Amino acid sequence: MGGAAAAAGDDALAWPPITRMQKPWTYWWWMGSAVDTNNIALSLKRFQQAGLGGVHIIPIYGAKGWESNYIQYLSPRWMDMLAFTAAEAGRLDMGVDMTTGTGWCLGGPAVTDEDADASPVVKLLEIQDGGVISDKFEKGKWQALMAFSESGDGKIDLLPKVEDDGTVRWTAAGGAWRVFAIGQKPSGQKVKRAAPGGEGWMLNPFYGPAVSHYMQWFEQAFQSYTGPKPRALYQDSYEYRSSWSPDLFAQFERRRGYRLQDQLPALFGEAANPIRARVKSDYRETLSDMMVEDAMPVWVRWAHEHGCDVRYQAHGAPGNLLDLYALADTPETEMFHLDRDKLVSKFASSAGHVAGRARISSETGTWLAEHFTETLAEMKFLQDDLFLSGVNNIYYHGCCYSPEEAGWPGWHFYASFEMNPANSIWRDTPALNAYAARCQALLQSGRPDSDILLYWPVHDYWNNSAGRVQPFTVHAREWLEDQPVGKTAAWLWDHGWQFDYVSGRQLAGMEAAGGMAKPPGGSYRAIVIPSCELMPLDTLSNLIRLAAGGVNVIFDKQFPSDVPGLGHLETRRGQLRALLARAKNTPGLRAGDLGAELAASGIARETLADHPGLMCIRRADDEGRIYFAANRGTNDFDGALDLAAQAVTIVMLDPMTGASGVVMPVGGSHVRVQLAAGQSLFLRALAKEKITAPAWKYWDAAGGAVPLDGVWQVVFIEGGPEMPAPFAADHLASWTQLSDTNAQRFAGAARYTLHFDAPRPSQEDWRLDLGRVCQSARVRLNGQEIGTLIAPPFRTVVSHLKAKDNVLEVEVCNVSANRIRDLDRRGVKWKSYHDINFVNLDYRPFDASNWPLTDSGLLGPVTLTPLR
């Protein structure tokens, strides 16, 4: 028995195997597709050595002066480059994804006017009593021609009255009439940042035939392709301008039960009006259905038929994001610069969790900060935010293909984090990637473990008179944060309730068993409906069905009061009243104060959330529960936490160092946790048996901090443009304060060496605190590698100091800002690209010449604190 327990302990303390899919990947922009096999192979090798698991190829516009090297997208030569890349990546145990097109969004030369991203053409005529229509309307060009009486009680479909020569056989009678002629045209939106051979219209994302025609372009390109297939095809976030489709009228009538042609004054009007709001709600829901059921599945099916998965960024679309994300094998979110709302990212992860998807990815680091100022610490903290929101598959945004011949700083894409080998921070990127890989290895294991499904009442938002198309972007104030669902989500998050969003369509696919709602992706103990006025009949019917099966269904404060949309309105209102009567008599389905109802449900929340800055997300496996806990506050935490999971053993794992150890909880859930500001840990709450394994080490100060004084010897070891001269310092400060001009423009690494005696010769363990580091540090003590520190607090534990003459070496790497500043101050031409060229965060031409010098190096103070 002891041997079995020890083996279980070894397994529990071990990190899951790290494969290419647990490692972070990177977007890889091919500028002008001006790639060659030598530079592809060299780049992939560097990526692999840094700990990346794969690349995502996106061809974009090219660098000026390299036009003779451009390769037309999907040409035989381009396909050869794809085949070489996929084969070489496979040889390095890496993978390759590719965008289904160039730049963004889907589109290109294969997209015709008929299939293009579309806008309605609206022609309005005022015809007086007894008047005729003098305009001619070419047959087949116009989708609707409707006359509406001024009194509002008459409408006539004039399309059947159009003659072969375009004249309209009709005379107005009984007063004045307004005639609406509706056609369609390309919206004008072309593929953004297209690569050579990829230019053209964006396609219509609502029109299934358009997507079918578009995929024939890829069918032809891959017919003679003999290389390894891409692992996944990708579609970027929604930046189409489409609001129409050739089959919209037919789709609308089939889905909503009445003719949109009969409501053209409502659809194209703006003033607030209940009928107008209902018509527009129906129009918005129809566009959503066309994307979810018709258009996007064409792309997904093509990929699957050709052996590829799909990654899909649904955000920005005017459709139901949960239903759209759920189409993908890997739903993908993003956090853009300051738009970093974890509750928005949860839409992608929720859709994936409910649908049973193993991975949720994220476009990670898009313009996280200004170019060449971004730090590994900022990326680490962003990753933590994404992990907390349910992401477990990081894609850096990213790295630009750059040939060796381009020199320093190489080629750059204007919206990226500069995650590339030319950037000085690349030196310590392997430590960040190892951290991400460990996190993702655990976050991809087991299954999601949320208790609550939070319904998204999208019809409440759709039901308004303003505009027509309403996109759900990552800029979420109006559609999420200011809505009841957003406020409820924030309340659940802040109070430690583990939840996923759910759509009405997803509820329809669930069964109830053992008091749990059972979608394909897991089990949930309760469904929460935020305050809402409108609810489709089938959604309410499914909630009643699930409640009757034993699932807790909680309406926050109130039941819905009406149905959405216009078709058969009074009939549906009567059906709603009948369903509400059933609902109020269904055990387990109730309306009331959400906090009280959840407390009465017996579901345990994670009280960790009561401590400022502490957050967690849970997963479950056959052994128990897996917690990812992060301190996203500004103060260190050291205290006892009560986990919702009961456990006989808790294993703690540090994803930054790989350390692990066992804790025996008090009362099954009470455990001490130490989390410095910015730190994260995994806790595995094992429910089945106690295990024998090394204990987790808690470190407590056994005295005050002791400054490490002395003379630091500093030598520059890697970087450019030129190596500054070595120097000695008895006071730590930024190396930019040196008079050496080379130090002020240097990007790279310097080694700081200090000889010191042990403050307490008998003391075994110490906390080494480097103080302020700009921006990462590799630490070596007495010739032994201690580790790489990439984020504050820059602390580590060291042991067994010698009584005399200890040697501390700290290799500090700075960001590339000062070197770029120097290039721009000297007028060196390094930004020379087509299209948008290279811009700053405000979309203005990038110019670092007026930047202040960025602090660099080891700034300290460096201290040792005795530990017990």
CSV table of C-alpha atoms in Angstrom, one decimal, residues 239 315 333-341 345 363 365-368 382 397 414-415 474-475 841 843:
chain,number,residue,atom,x,y,z
A,239,GLU,CA,-14.4,43.4,-39.3
A,315,HIS,CA,-16.0,38.6,-31.5
A,333,THR,CA,-10.6,35.4,-28.0
A,334,GLU,CA,-8.3,38.4,-27.7
A,335,MET,CA,-7.5,41.3,-25.4
A,336,PHE,CA,-6.6,44.4,-27.4
A,337,HIS,CA,-4.3,47.0,-25.7
A,338,LEU,CA,-6.5,48.4,-22.8
A,339,ASP,CA,-9.6,46.4,-23.7
A,340,ARG,CA,-8.8,43.6,-21.2
A,341,ASP,CA,-12.1,42.5,-19.8
A,345,SER,CA,-12.9,36.6,-23.0
A,363,GLU,CA,-4.6,36.2,-29.7
A,365,GLY,CA,-0.4,40.6,-26.7
A,366,THR,CA,-2.0,42.7,-29.5
A,367,TRP,CA,-0.5,46.2,-28.9
A,368,LEU,CA,-0.1,45.4,-25.2
A,382,LEU,CA,-1.8,39.2,-19.5
A,397,HIS,CA,0.6,38.3,-31.5
A,414,TYR,CA,2.5,47.4,-36.7
A,415,ALA,CA,0.1,45.7,-34.1
A,474,VAL,CA,-14.2,43.4,-27.5
A,475,HIS,CA,-15.0,47.0,-26.6
A,841,LEU,CA,-0.7,53.0,-30.6
A,843,TYR,CA,-2.3,54.8,-35.5
